[in-house]
Short mmCIF file of C-alpha atoms in Angstrom, two decimals:
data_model
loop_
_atom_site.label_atom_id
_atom_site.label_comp_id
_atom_site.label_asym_id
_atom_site.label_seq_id
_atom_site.Cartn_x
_atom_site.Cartn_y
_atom_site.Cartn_z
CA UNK A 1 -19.28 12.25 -0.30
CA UNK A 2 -16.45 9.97 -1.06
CA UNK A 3 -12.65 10.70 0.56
CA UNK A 4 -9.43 8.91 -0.30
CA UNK A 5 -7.11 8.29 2.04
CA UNK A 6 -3.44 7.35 0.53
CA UNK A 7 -1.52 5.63 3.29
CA UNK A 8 2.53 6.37 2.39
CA UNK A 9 4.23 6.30 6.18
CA UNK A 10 6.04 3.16 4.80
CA UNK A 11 9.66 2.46 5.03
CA UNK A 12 10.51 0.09 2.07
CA UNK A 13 13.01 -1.78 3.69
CA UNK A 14 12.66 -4.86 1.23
CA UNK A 15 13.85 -2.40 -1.63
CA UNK A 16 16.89 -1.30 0.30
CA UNK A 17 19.65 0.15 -1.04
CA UNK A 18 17.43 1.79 -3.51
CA UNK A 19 14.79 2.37 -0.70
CA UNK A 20 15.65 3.93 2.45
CA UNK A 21 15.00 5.91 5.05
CA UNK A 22 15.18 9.10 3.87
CA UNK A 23 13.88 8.11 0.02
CA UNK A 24 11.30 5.47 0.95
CA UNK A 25 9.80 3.17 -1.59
CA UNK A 26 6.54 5.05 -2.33
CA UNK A 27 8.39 8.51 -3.32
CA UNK A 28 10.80 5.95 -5.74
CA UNK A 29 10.03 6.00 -9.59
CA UNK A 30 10.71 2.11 -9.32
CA UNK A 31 8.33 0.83 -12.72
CA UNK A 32 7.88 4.24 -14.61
CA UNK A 33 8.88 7.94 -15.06
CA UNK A 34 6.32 8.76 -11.89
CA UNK A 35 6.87 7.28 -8.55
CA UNK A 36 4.64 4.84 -6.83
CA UNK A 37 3.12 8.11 -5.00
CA UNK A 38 2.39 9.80 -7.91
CA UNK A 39 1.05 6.97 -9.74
CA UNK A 40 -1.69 6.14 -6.72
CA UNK A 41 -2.44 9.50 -6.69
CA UNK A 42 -3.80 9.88 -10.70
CA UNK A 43 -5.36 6.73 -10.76
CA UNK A 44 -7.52 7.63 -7.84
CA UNK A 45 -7.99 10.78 -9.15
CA UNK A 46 -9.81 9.92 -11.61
CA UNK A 47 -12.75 9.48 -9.30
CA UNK A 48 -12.00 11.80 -5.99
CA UNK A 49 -11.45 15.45 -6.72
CA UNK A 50 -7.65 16.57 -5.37
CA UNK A 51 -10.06 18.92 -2.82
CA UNK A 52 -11.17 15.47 -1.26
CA UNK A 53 -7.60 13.05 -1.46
CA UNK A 54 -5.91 13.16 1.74
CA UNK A 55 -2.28 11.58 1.82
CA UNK A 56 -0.64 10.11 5.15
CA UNK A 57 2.79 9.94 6.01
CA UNK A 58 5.74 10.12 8.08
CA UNK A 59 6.16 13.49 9.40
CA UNK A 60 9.82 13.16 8.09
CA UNK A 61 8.49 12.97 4.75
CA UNK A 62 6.35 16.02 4.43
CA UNK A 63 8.57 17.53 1.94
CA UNK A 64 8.81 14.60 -0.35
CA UNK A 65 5.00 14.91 -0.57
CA UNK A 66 5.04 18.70 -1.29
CA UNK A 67 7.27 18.29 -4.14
CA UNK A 68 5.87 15.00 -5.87
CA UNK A 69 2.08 15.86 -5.38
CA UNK A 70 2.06 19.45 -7.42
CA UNK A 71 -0.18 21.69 -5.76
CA UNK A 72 -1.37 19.20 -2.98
CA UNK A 73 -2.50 21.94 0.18
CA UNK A 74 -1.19 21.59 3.86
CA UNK A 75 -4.33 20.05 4.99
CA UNK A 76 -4.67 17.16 2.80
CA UNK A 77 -1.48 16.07 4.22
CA UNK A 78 -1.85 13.92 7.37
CA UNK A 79 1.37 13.74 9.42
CA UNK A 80 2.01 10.74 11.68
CA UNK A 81 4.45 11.41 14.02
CA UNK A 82 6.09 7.90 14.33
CA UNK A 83 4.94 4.66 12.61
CA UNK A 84 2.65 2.80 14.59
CA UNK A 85 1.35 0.60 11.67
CA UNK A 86 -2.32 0.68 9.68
CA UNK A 87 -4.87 1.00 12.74
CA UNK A 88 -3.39 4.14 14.08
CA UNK A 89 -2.94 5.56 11.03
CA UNK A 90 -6.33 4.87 10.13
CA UNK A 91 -8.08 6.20 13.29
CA UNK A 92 -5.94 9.38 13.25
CA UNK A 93 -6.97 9.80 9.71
CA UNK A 94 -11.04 9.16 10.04
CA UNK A 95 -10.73 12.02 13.43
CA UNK A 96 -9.00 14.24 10.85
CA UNK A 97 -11.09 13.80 7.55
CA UNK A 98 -14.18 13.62 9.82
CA UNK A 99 -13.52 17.08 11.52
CA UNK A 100 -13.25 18.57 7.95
CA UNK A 101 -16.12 16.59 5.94
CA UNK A 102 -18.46 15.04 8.23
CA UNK A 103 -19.65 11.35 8.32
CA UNK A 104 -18.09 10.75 4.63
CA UNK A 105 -17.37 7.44 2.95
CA UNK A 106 -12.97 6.93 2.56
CA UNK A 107 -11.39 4.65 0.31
CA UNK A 108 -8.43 3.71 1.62
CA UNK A 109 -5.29 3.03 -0.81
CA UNK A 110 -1.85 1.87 -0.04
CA UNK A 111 0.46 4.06 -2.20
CA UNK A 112 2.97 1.21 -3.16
CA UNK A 113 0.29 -0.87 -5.40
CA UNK A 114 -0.06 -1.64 -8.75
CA UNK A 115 -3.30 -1.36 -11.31
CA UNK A 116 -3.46 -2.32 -14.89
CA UNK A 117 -7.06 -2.11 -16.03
CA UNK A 118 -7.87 1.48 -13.58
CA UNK A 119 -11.25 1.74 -15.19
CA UNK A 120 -12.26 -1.14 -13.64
CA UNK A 121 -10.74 -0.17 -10.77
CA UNK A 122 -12.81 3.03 -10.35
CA UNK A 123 -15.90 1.36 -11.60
CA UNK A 124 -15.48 -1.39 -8.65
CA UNK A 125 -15.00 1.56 -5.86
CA UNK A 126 -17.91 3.09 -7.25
CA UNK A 127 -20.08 0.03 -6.40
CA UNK A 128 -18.23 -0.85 -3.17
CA UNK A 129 -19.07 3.04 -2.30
CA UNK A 130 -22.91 3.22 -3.32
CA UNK A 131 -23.07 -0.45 -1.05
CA UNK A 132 -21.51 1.47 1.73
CA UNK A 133 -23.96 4.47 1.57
CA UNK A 134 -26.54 2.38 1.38
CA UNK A 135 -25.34 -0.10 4.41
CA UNK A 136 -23.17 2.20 6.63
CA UNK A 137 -21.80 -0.12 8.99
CA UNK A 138 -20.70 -2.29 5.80
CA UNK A 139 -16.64 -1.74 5.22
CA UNK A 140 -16.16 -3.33 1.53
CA UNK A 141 -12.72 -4.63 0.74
CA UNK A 142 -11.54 -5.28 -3.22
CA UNK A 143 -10.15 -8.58 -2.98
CA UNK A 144 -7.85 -9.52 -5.65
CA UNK A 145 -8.59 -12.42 -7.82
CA UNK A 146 -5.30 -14.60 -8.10
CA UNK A 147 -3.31 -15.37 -10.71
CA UNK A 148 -0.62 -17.65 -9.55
CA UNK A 149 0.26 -19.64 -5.85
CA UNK A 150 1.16 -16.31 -3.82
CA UNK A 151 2.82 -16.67 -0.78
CA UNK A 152 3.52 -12.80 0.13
CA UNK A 153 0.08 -12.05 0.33
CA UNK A 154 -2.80 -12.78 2.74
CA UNK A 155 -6.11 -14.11 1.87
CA UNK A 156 -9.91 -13.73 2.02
CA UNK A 157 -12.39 -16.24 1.88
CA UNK A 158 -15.78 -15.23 1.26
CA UNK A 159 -19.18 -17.02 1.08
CA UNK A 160 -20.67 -17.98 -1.84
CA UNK A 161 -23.63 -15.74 -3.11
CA UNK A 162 -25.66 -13.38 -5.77
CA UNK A 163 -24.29 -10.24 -6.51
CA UNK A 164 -21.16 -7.92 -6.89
CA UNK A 165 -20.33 -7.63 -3.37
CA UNK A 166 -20.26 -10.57 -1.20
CA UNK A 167 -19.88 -11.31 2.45
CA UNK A 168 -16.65 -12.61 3.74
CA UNK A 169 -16.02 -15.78 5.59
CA UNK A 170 -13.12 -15.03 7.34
CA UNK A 171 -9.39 -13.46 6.79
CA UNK A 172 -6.09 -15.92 6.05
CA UNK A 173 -2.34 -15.46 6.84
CA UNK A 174 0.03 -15.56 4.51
CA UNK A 175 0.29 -19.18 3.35
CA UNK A 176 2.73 -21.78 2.31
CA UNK A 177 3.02 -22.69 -1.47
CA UNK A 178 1.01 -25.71 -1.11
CA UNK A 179 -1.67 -24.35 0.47
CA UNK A 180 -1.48 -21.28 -1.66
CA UNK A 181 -2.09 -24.03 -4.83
CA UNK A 182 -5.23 -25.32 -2.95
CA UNK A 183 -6.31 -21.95 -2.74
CA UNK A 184 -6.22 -21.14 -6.24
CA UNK A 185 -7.81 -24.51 -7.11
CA UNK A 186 -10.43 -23.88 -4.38
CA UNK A 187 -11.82 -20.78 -6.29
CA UNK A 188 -13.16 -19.10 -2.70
CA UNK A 189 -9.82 -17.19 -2.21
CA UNK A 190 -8.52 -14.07 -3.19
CA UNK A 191 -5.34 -11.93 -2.20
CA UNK A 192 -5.76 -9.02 0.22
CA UNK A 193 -4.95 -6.24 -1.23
CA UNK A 194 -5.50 -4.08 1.89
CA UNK A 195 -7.88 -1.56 -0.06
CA UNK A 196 -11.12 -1.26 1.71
CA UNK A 197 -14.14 1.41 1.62
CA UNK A 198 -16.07 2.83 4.37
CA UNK A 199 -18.46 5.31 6.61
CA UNK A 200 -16.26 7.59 9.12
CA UNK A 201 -18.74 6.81 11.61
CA UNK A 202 -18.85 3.13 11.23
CA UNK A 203 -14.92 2.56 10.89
CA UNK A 204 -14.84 4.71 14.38
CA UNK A 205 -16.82 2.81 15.96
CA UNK A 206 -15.38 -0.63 15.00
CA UNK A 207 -11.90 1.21 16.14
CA UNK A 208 -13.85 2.26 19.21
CA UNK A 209 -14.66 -1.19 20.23
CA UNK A 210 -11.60 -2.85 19.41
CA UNK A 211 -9.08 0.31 20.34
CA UNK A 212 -10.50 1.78 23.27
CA UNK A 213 -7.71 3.16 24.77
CA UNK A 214 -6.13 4.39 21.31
CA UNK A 215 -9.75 6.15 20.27
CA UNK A 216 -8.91 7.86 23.72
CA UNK A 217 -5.77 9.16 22.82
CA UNK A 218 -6.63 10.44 19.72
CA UNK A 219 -10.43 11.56 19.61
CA UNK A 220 -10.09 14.88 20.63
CA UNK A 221 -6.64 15.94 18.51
CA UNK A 222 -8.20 17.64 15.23
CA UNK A 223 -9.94 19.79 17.71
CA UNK A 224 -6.84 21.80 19.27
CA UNK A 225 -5.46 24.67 17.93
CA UNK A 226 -2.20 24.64 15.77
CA UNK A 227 -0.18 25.63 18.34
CA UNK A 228 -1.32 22.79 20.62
CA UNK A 229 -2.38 20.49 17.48
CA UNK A 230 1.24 19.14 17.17
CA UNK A 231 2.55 18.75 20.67
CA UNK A 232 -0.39 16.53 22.06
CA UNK A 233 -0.43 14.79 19.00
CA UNK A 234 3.16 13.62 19.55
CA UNK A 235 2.89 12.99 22.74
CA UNK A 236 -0.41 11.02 22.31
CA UNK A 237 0.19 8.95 19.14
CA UNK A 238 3.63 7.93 20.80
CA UNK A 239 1.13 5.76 23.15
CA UNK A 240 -0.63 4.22 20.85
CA UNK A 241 -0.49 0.19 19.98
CA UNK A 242 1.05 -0.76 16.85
CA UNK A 243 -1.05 -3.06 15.39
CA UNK A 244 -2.69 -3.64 11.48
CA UNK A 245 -5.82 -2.75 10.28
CA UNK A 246 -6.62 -6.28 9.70
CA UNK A 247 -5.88 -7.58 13.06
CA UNK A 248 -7.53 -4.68 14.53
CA UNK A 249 -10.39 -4.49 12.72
CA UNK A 250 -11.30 -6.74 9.83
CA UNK A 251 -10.43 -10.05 11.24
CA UNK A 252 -12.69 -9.35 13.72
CA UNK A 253 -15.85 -7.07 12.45
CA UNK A 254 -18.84 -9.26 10.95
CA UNK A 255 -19.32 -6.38 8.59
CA UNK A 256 -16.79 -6.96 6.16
CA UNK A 257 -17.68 -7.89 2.61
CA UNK A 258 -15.55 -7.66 -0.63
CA UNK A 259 -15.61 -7.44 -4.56
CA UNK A 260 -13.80 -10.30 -6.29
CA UNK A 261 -12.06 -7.93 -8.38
CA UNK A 262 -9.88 -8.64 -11.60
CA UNK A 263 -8.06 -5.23 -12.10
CA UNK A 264 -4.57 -6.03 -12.97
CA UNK A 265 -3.78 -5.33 -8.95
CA UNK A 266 -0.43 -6.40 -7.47
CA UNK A 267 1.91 -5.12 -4.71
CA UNK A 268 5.79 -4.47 -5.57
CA UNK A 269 6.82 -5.57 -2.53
CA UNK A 270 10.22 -6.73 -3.85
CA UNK A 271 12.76 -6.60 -6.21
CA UNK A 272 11.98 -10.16 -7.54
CA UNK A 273 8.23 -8.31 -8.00
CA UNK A 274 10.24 -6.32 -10.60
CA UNK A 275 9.98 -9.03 -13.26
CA UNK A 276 6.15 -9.21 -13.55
CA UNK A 277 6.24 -4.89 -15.04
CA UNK A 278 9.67 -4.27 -16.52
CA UNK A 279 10.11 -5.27 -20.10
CA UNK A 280 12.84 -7.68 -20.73
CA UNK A 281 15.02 -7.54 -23.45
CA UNK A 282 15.47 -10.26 -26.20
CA UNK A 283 17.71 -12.11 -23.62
CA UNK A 284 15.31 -11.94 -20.73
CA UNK A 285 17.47 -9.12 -18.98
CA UNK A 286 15.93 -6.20 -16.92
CA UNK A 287 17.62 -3.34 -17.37
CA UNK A 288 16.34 0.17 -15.86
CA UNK A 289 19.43 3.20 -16.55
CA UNK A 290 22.42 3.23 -18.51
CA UNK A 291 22.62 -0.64 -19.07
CA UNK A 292 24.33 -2.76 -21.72
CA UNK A 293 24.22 -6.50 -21.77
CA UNK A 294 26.71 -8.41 -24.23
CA UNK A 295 26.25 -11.90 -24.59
CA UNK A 296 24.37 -12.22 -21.59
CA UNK A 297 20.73 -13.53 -20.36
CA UNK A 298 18.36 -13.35 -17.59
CA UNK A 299 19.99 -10.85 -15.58
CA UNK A 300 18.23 -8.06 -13.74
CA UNK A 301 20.19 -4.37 -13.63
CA UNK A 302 18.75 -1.46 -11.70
CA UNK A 303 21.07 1.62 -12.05
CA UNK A 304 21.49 5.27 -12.58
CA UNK A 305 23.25 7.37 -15.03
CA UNK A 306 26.51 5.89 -14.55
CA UNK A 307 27.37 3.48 -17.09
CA UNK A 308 26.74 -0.42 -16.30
CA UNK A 309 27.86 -3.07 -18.78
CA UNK A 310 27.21 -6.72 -18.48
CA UNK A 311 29.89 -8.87 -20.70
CA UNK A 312 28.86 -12.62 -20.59
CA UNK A 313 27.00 -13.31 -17.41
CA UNK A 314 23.50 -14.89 -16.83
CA UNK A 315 21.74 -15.04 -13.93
CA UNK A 316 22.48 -12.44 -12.08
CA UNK A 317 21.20 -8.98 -10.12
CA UNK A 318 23.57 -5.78 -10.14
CA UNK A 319 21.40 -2.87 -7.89
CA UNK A 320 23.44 0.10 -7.85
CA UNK A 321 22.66 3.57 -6.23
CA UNK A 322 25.00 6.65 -5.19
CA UNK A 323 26.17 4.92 -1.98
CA UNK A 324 26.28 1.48 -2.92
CA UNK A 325 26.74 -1.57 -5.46
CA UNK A 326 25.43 -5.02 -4.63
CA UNK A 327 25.58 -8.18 -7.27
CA UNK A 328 24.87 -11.73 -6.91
CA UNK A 329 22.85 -14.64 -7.91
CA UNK A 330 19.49 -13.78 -9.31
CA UNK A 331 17.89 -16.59 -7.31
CA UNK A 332 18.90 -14.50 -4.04
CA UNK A 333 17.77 -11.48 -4.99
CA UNK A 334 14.71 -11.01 -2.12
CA UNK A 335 17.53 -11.03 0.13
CA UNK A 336 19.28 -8.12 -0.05
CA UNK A 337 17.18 -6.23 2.63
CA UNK A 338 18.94 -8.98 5.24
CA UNK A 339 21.91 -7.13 4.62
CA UNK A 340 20.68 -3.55 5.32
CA UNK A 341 20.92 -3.73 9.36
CA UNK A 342 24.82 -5.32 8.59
#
């Protein structure tokens, strides 16, 4: 049996003011009519029955899930009590999922990411599944063939070989653009997308190893009762390291393998990001809500219903949301989140 497991606990800080706290990225309808949520959700859909997607979050954020998922039940929803990054999240998730379906097989999805070509897409987690079942201690990763000298993403280098699914070499930080070219040019590199497949069992024991004290806190917390469920779940998961999947777990397991995979994948992690999926206008302007542009070029405008009308400017961002307005140079745009904390 194949799970999904939709990870959407995130803050969005780096699309503040039109991310926050309360109205995180994932629950934002930043690229279409459905938000990032929603649009995870159908695409994986498409392959796990709604019975078998679970979706966690942010306790804080229950409700936003209730009313963009339509019909989702209580106990697909996974409620982490405080962010304590990907590993956590992850082990609480497996306990959870395991307790209700056994030793299953989870694909695990970030709910801020982009697909194009989602046929592909299934028809790669298919084979990454069926290599899983077959190898259970495997965890298969879809690495991202690249298309240009990212720096925002990591990196995974894996060995040469026969086959669909290959073994990787090793895991890569985030790189400068220079090395990012070599990459490219190198042909052995693609971009983490941080979507991964693989046996309950096997990702619990890999947490096991690496998370002893963590797998303590949290291996026995599916099995309370209600009443206690909540309470020792706060209390425990409070304890627990924050730490990433990937330095938890995949930079360190020799069972990790991946699918060069060209699916039309990319992460909106910024408002820059927005220029690779919204149209632009004859002029090169972005415009998302009640925009008009005279005489001017190359501008991106993010708005609501209130009119916003550009009269011979280039160059330039305008973000504007119910509690604030923010405009400057274009060039500067990925760093608006430095002002949030101001």
């Amino acid at each position: 049996m194949l799970c999904a497991l939709i990870m959407a606990g995130g803050k969005g800080t780096r699309f503040w003011p039109k991310s926050t706290d309360k109205l995180p990225k994932q629950f934002i309808n930043l690229i279409s009519e459905k938000s990032m949520l929603q649009l995870t959700y159908d695409r994986i859909n498409k392959l796990v029955d709604k019975e078998h997607i679970f979706i966690v979050t942010n306790k804080d954020y229950y409700n936003l899930v209730k009313e963009q998922i339509n019909g989702i039940k209580d106990e697909n929803i996974i409620l982490e009590p405080c962010s304590k990054n990907t590993a956590p999240c992850i082990l609480l998730s497996s306990f959870y999922i395991k307790n209700l379906y056994g030793n299953a097989n989870i694909v695990c999805l970030a709910s801020d990411n982009t697909v194009e070509n989602e046929d592909k897409f299934i028809n790669n987690i298919q084979i990454a599944d069926d290599f899983v079942t077959k190898n259970k201690k495997a965890i298969v990763t879809l690495g991202i063939k690249p298309t240009r000298p990212e720096t925002g993403y990591g990196y995974i280098k894996y060995h040469d070989g026969n086959g669909t699914v290959l073994k990787v070499d090793k895991f890569v930080e985030k790189p400068n653009y220079d090395l990012a070219v070599e990459y490219l040019n190198e042909g052995h590199y693609l971009w983490n997308a941080g979507l991964f497949i693989f046996n309950i069992e096997s990702m619990l024991e890999e947490l096991k190893i690496n998370m002893p004290n963590d797998y303590q806190l949290l291996e026995k917390i599916p099995n309370y009762n209600e009443s206690n469920y909540k309470v020792i779940l706060e209390e425990n998961y409070a304890q627990c390291q924050k730490i990433s999947i990937d330095y938890a777990v995949m930079e360190k397991s020799n069972q990790i393998y991946t699918i060069p995979s060209d699916i039309g994948w990319d992460d909106v992690g910024s408002w820059q990001a927005l220029e690779r999926y919204l149209k632009k206008d004859d002029n090169g302007n972005i415009k998302k809500g009640n925009i008009e542009t005279i005489k001017s070029q190359n501008n991106i405008i993010y708005g609501n219903d209130k009119k916003i009308i550009l009269l011979d400017v280039n160059n330039l961002f305008c973000i504007d949301t119910d509690e604030i307005l923010i405009i400057g140079n274009k060039e500067k745009i990925n760093e608006i989140y430095e002002l949030r904390d101001r």
